mmCIF file of C-alpha atoms in Angstrom:
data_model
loop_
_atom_site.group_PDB
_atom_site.id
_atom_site.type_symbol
_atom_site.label_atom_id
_atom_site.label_comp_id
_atom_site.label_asym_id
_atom_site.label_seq_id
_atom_site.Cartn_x
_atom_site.Cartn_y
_atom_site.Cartn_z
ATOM 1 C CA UNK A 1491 0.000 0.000 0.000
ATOM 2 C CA UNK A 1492 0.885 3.131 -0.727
ATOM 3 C CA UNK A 1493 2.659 5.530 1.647
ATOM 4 C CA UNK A 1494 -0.220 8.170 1.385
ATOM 5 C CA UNK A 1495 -3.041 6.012 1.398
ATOM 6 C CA UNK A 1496 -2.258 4.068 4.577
ATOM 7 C CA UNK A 1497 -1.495 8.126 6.124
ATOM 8 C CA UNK A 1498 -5.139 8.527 4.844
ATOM 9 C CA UNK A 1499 -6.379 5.799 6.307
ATOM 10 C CA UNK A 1500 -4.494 6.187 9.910
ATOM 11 C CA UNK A 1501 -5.777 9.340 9.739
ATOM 12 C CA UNK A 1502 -9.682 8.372 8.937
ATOM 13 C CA UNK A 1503 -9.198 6.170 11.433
ATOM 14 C CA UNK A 1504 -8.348 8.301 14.584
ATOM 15 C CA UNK A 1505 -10.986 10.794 13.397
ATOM 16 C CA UNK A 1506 -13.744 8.589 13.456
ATOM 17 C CA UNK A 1507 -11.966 6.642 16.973
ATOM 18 C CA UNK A 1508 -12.452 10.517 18.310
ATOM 19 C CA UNK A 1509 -15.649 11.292 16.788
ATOM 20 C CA UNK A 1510 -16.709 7.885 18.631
ATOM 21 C CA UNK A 1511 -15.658 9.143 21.975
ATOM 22 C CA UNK A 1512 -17.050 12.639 21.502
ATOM 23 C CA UNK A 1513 -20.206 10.945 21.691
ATOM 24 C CA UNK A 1514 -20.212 8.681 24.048
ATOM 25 C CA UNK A 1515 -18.858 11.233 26.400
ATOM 26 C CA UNK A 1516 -22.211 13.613 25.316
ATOM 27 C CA UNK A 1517 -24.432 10.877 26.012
ATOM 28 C CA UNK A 1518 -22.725 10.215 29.037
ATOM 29 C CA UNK A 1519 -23.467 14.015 29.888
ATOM 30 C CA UNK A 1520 -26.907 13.443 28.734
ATOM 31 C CA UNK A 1521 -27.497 10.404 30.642
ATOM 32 C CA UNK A 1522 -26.251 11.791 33.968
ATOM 33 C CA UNK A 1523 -27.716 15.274 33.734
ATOM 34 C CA UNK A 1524 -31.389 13.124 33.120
ATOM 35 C CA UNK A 1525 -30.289 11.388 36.325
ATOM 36 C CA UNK A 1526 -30.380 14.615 38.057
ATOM 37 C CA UNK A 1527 -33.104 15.868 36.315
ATOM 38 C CA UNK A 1528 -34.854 12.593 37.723
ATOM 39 C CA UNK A 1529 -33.535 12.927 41.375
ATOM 40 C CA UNK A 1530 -36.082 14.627 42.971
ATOM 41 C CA UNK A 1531 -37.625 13.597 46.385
ATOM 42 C CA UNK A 1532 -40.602 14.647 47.518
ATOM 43 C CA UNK A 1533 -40.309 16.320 51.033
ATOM 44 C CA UNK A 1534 -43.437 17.238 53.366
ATOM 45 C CA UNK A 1535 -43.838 20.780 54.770
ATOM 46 C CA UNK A 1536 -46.180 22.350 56.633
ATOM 47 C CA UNK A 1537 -47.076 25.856 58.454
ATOM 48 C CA UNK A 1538 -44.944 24.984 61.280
ATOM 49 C CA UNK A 1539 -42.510 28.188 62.186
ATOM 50 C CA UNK A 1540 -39.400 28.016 63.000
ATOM 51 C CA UNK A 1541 -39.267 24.061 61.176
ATOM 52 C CA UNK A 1542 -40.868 25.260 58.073
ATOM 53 C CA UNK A 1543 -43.077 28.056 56.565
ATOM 54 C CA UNK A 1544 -43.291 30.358 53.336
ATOM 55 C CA UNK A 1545 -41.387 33.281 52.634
ATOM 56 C CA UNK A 1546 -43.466 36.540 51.197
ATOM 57 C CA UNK A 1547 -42.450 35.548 47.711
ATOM 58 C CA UNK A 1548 -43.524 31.780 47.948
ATOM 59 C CA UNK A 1549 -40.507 29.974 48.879
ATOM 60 C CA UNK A 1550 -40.383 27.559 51.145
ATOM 61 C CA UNK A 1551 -38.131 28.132 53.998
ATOM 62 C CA UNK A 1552 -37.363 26.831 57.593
ATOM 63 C CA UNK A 1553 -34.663 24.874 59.485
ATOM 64 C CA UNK A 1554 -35.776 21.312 57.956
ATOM 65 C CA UNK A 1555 -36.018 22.352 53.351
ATOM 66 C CA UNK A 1556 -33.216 23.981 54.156
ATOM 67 C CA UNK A 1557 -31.409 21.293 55.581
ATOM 68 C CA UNK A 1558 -33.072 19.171 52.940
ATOM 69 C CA UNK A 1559 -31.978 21.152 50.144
ATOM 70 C CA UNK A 1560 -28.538 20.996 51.133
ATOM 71 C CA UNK A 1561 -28.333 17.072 52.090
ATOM 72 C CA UNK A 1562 -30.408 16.242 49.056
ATOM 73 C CA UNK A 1563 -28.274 17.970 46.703
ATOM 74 C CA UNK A 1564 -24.959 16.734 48.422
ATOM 75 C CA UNK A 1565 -26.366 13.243 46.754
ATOM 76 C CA UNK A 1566 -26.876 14.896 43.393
ATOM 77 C CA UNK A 1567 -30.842 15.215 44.478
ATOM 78 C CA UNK A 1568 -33.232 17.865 44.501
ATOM 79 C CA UNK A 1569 -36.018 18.382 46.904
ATOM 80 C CA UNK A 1570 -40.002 19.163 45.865
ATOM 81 C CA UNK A 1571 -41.893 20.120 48.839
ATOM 82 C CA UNK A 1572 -45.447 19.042 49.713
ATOM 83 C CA UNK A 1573 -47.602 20.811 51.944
ATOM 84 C CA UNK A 1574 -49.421 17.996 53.899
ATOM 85 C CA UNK A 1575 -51.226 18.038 56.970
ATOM 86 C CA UNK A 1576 -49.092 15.615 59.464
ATOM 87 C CA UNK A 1577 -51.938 12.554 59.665
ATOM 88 C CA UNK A 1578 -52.496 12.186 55.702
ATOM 89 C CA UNK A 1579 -48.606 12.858 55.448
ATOM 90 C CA UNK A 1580 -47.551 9.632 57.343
ATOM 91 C CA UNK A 1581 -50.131 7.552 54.882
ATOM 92 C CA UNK A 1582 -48.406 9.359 52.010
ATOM 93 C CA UNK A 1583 -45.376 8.238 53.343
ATOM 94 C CA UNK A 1584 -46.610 4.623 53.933
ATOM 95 C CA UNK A 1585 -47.423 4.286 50.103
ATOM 96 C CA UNK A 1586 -44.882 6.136 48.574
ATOM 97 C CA UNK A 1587 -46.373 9.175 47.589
ATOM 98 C CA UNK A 1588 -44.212 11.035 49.643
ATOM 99 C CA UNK A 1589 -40.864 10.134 50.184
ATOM 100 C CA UNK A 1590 -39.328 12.378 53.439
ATOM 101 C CA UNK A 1591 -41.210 13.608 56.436
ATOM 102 C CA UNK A 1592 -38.928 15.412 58.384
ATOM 103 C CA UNK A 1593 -39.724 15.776 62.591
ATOM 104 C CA UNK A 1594 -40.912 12.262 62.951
ATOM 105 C CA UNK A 1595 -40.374 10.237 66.044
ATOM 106 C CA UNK A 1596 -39.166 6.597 65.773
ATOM 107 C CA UNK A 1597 -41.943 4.272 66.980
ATOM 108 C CA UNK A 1598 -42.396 0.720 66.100
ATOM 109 C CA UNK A 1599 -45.959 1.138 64.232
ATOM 110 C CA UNK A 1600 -44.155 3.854 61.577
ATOM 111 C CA UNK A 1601 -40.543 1.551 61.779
ATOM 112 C CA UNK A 1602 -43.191 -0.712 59.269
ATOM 113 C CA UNK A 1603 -42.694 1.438 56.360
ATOM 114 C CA UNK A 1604 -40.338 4.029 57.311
ATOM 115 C CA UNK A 1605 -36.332 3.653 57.395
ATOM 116 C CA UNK A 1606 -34.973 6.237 59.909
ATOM 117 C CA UNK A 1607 -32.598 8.822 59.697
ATOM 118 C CA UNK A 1608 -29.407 9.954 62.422
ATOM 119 C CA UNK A 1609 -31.155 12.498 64.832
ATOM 120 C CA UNK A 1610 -31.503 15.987 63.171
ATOM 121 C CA UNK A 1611 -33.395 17.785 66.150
ATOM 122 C CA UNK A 1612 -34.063 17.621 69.398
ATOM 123 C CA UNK A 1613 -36.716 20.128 70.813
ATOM 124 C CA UNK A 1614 -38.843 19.121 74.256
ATOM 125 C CA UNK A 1615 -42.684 18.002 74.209
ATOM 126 C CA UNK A 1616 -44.362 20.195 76.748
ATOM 127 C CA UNK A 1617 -47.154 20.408 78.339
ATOM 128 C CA UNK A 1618 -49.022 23.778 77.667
ATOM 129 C CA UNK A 1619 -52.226 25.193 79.729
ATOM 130 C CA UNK A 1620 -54.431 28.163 79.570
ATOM 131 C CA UNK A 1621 -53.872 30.655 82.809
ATOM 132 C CA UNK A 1622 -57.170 29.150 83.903
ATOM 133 C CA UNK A 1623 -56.363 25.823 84.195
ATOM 134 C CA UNK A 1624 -53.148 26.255 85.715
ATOM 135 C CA UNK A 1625 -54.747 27.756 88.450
ATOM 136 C CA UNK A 1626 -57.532 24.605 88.816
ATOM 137 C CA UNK A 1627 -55.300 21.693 88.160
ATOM 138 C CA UNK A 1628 -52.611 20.788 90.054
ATOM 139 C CA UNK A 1629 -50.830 18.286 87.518
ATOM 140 C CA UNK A 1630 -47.376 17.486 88.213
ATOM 141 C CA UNK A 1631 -47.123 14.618 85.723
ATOM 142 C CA UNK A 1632 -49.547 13.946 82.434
ATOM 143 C CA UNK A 1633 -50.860 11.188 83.953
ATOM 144 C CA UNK A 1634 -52.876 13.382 87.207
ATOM 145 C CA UNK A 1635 -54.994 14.622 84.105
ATOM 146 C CA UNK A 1636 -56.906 11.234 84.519
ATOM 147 C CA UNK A 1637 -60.555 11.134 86.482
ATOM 148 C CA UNK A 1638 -60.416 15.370 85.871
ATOM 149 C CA UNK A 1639 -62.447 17.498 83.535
ATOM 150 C CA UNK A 1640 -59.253 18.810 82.116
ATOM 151 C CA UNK A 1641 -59.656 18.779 78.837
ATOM 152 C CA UNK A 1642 -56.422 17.900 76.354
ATOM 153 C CA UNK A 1643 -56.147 18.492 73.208
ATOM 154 C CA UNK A 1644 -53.666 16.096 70.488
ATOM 155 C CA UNK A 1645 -52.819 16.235 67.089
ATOM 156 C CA UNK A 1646 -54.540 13.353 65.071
ATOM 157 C CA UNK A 1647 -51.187 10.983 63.704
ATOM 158 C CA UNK A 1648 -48.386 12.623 66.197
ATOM 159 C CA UNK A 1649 -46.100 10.928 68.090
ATOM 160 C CA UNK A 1650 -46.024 12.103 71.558
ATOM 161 C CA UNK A 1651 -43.577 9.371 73.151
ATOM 162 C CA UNK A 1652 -43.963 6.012 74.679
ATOM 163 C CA UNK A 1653 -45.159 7.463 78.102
ATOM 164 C CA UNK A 1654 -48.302 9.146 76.401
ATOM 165 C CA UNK A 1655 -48.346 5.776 74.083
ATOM 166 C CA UNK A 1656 -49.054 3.979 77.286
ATOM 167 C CA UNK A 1657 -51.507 6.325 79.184
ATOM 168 C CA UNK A 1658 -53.662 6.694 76.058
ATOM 169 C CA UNK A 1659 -54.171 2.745 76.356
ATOM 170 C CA UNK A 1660 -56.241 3.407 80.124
ATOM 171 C CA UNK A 1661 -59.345 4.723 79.872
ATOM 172 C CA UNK A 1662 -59.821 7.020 82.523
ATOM 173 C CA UNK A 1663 -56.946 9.227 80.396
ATOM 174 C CA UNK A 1664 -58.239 8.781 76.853
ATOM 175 C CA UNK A 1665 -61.559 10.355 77.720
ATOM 176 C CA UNK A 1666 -59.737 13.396 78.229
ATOM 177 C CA UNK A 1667 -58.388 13.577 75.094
ATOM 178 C CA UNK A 1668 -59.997 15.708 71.785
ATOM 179 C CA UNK A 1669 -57.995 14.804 68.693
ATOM 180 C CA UNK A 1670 -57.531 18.379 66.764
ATOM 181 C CA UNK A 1671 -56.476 18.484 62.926
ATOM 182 C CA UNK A 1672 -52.963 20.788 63.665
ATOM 183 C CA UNK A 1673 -51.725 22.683 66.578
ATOM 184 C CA UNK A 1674 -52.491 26.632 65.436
ATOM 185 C CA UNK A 1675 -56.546 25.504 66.016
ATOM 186 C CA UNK A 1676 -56.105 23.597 68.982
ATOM 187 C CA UNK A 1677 -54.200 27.235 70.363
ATOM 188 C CA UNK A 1678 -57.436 28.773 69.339
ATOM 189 C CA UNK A 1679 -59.858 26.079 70.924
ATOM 190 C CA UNK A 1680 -57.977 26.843 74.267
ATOM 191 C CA UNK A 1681 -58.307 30.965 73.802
ATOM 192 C CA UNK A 1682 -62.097 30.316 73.489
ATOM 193 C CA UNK A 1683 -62.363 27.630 76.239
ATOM 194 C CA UNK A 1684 -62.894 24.640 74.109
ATOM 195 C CA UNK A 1685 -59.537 23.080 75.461
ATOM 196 C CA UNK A 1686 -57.114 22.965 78.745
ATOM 197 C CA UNK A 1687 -54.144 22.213 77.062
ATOM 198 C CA UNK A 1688 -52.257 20.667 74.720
ATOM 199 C CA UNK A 1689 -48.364 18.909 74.395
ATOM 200 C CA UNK A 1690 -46.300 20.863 71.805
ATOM 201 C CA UNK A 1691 -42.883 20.843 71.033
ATOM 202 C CA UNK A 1692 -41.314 23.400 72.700
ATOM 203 C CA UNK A 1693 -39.227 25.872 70.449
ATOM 204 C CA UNK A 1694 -42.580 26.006 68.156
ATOM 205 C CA UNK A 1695 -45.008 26.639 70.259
ATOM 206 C CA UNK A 1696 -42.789 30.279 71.649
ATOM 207 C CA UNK A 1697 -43.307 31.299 68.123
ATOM 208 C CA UNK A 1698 -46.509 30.404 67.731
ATOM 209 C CA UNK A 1699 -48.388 31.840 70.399
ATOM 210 C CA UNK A 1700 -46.329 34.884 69.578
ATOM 211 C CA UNK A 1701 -47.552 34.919 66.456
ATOM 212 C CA UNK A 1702 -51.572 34.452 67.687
ATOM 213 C CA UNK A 1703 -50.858 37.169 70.587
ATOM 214 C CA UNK A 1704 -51.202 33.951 73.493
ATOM 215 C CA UNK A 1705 -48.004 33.946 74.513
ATOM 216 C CA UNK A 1706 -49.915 35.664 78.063
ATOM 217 C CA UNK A 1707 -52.910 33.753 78.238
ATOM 218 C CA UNK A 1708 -51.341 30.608 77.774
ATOM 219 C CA UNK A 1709 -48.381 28.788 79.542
ATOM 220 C CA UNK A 1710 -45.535 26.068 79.557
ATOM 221 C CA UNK A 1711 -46.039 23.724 82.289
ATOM 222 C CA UNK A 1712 -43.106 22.029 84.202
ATOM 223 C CA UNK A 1713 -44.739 18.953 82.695
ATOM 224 C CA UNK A 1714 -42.317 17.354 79.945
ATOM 225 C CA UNK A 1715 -43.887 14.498 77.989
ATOM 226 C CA UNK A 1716 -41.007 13.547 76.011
ATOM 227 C CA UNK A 1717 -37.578 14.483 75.087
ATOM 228 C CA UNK A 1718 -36.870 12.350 72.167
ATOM 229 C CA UNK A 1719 -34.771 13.344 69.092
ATOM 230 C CA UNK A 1720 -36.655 14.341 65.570
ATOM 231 C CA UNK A 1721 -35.991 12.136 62.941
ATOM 232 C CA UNK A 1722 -36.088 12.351 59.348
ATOM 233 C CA UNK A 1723 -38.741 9.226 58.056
ATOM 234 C CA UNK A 1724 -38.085 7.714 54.509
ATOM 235 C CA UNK A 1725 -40.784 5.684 52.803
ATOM 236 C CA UNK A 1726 -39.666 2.022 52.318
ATOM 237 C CA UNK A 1727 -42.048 2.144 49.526
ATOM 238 C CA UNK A 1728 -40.187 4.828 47.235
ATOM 239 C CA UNK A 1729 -36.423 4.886 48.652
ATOM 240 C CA UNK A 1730 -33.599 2.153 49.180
ATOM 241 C CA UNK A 1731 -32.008 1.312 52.688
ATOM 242 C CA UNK A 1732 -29.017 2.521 50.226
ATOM 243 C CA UNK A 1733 -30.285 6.157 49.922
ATOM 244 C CA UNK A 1734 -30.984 6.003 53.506
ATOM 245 C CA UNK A 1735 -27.780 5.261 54.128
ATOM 246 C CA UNK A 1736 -26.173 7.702 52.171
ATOM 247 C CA UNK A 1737 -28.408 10.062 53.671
ATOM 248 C CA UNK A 1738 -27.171 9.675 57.552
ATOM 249 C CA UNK A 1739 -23.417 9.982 55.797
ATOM 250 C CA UNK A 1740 -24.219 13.489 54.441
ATOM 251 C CA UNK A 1741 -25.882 14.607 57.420
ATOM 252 C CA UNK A 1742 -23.012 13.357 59.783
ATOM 253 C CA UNK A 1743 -20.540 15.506 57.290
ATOM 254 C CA UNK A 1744 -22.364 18.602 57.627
ATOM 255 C CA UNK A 1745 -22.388 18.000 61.372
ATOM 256 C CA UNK A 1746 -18.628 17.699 61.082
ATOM 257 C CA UNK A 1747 -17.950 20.612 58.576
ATOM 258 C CA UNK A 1748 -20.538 23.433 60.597
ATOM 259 C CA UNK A 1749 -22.878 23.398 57.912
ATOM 260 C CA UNK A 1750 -25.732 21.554 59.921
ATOM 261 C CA UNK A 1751 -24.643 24.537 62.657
ATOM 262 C CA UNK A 1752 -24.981 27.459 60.319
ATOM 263 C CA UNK A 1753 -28.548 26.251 58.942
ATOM 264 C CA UNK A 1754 -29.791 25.804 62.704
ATOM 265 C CA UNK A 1755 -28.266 29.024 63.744
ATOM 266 C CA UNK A 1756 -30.725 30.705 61.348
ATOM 267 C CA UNK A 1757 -33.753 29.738 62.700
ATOM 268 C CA UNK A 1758 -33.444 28.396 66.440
ATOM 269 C CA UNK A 1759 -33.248 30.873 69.198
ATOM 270 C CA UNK A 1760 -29.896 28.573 71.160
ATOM 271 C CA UNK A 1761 -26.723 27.249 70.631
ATOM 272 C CA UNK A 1762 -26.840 24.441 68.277
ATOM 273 C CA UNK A 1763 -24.653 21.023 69.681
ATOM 274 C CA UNK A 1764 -23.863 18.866 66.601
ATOM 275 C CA UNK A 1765 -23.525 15.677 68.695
ATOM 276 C CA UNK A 1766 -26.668 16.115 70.452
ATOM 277 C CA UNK A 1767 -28.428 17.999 67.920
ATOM 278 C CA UNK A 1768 -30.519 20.128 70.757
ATOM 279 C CA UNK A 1769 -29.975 23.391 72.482
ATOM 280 C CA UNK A 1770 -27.378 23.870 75.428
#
């Protein structure tokens, strides 16, 4: 062969060798920026100040998306967020419809189709009375409610920890108990003397009942229910004990590298503790 034509031929033959890789590289750009494009987990929100709420300008905002945002896109993920009251968010949850509910408790009913995630928060349950009823019930533990007319108010589908678990099981307890949709009504039902009290998490309900002006008509008891750490809940039914996981690795990294700190800092009023993931 000819010198020329084999040079012609070496050289059609690198050219279409790079033309080859060109493409594969494109498609492999394709391919992964479609796998990003198809990352995208579902996380629930509600009206729940400082944990979540909306901005003015319809954004999302709060302690837990942003925390999600930043975890989620750490694993090359991007979060959509679904306003849900809590009770229908836990069945959304259960069939995959939703796949994160941030502030969940661990209990073994939920453990069925939910992995759990490394403690993010930690926040008291708290007993909370109007003035009136502090003044007519002496109640030094949840259980002295029992055989009163005190009347308590709890959130249908929350978690208030295995004590209240067991005293809801005795009678004389449960019939002092009105389940209430969400917590802003059940501050209302005790402003027009529908309810006693109710448990809420601590940090919320000081922003809260600033927000309804009842921060002076209604009070924190020295009553603590439970003191449990909040949990991020993944659906079984939508997400891999893989991505779970993967998940508790990026959330222990930003507790190493401050960012966990600086998104906490933002919105609750103490000292963030990375280890313990509660105020000190």
């Amino acid at each position: 062969m000819p010198a020329a034509s084999f040079m012609r031929l070496r050289y059609h033959f690198w050219l279409s060798l790079a033309r080859h890789i060109l493409l594969v590289c494109g498609l492999g750009m394709v391919f992964a920026s479609q796998a990003w494009a198809q990352c995208v987990k579902t996380v629930r929100w509600s009206d729940d100040a400082p944990y979540s709420f909306k901005l003015p300008n319809g954004e999302v905002s709060g302690f837990s998306p942003d925390l999600m945002r930043v975890a989620l896109k750490a694993m090359q993920c991007e979060a959509r967020f679904l306003e849900l009251p809590w009770a229908r968010a836990l069945r959304e949850l259960e069939q995959g419809r939703l796949d994160i509910l941030p502030g969940a408790l661990r209990t073994p009913e939920r453990e069925q189709f939910a992995y759990f995630s490394r403690p993010v928060n930690k926040s008291p349950n708290v007993l909370y009375v109007v003035k009136k009823a502090e003044n007519q019930f002496q109640l030094s533990a949840l259980s002295d409610i029992a055989g009163t007319t005190f009347r308590l108010g709890a959130q249908i589908g929350v978690a208030y920890g295995p004590d209240y678990d067991a005293l809801v099981k005795k009678p004389a307890f449960a019939a002092r108990i009105t389940q209430v949709t969400n917590r802003r009504n059940a501050w209302r039902m005790m402003a027009q003397d529908r309810l006693d009290g109710i448990i809420a998490d601590e940090i919320t309900a000081v922003h809260e009942l600033q927000q309804l002006g009842l921060a002076d008509a209604i009070v924190k008891t020295d009553v603590v229910v439970s003191v449990g750490a909040a949990l991020l809940a993944l659906s079984k039914a939508s997400l891999t004990p893989e991505f779970a996981k993967e998940l508790d690795r990026v959330l222990d990294e930003m507790m190493r590298d401050g960012s966990y700190q600086k998104i906490r800092a933002q919105y609750v009023p103490c000292n963030a503790s990375a280890a313990k993931v509660d105020c000190r």
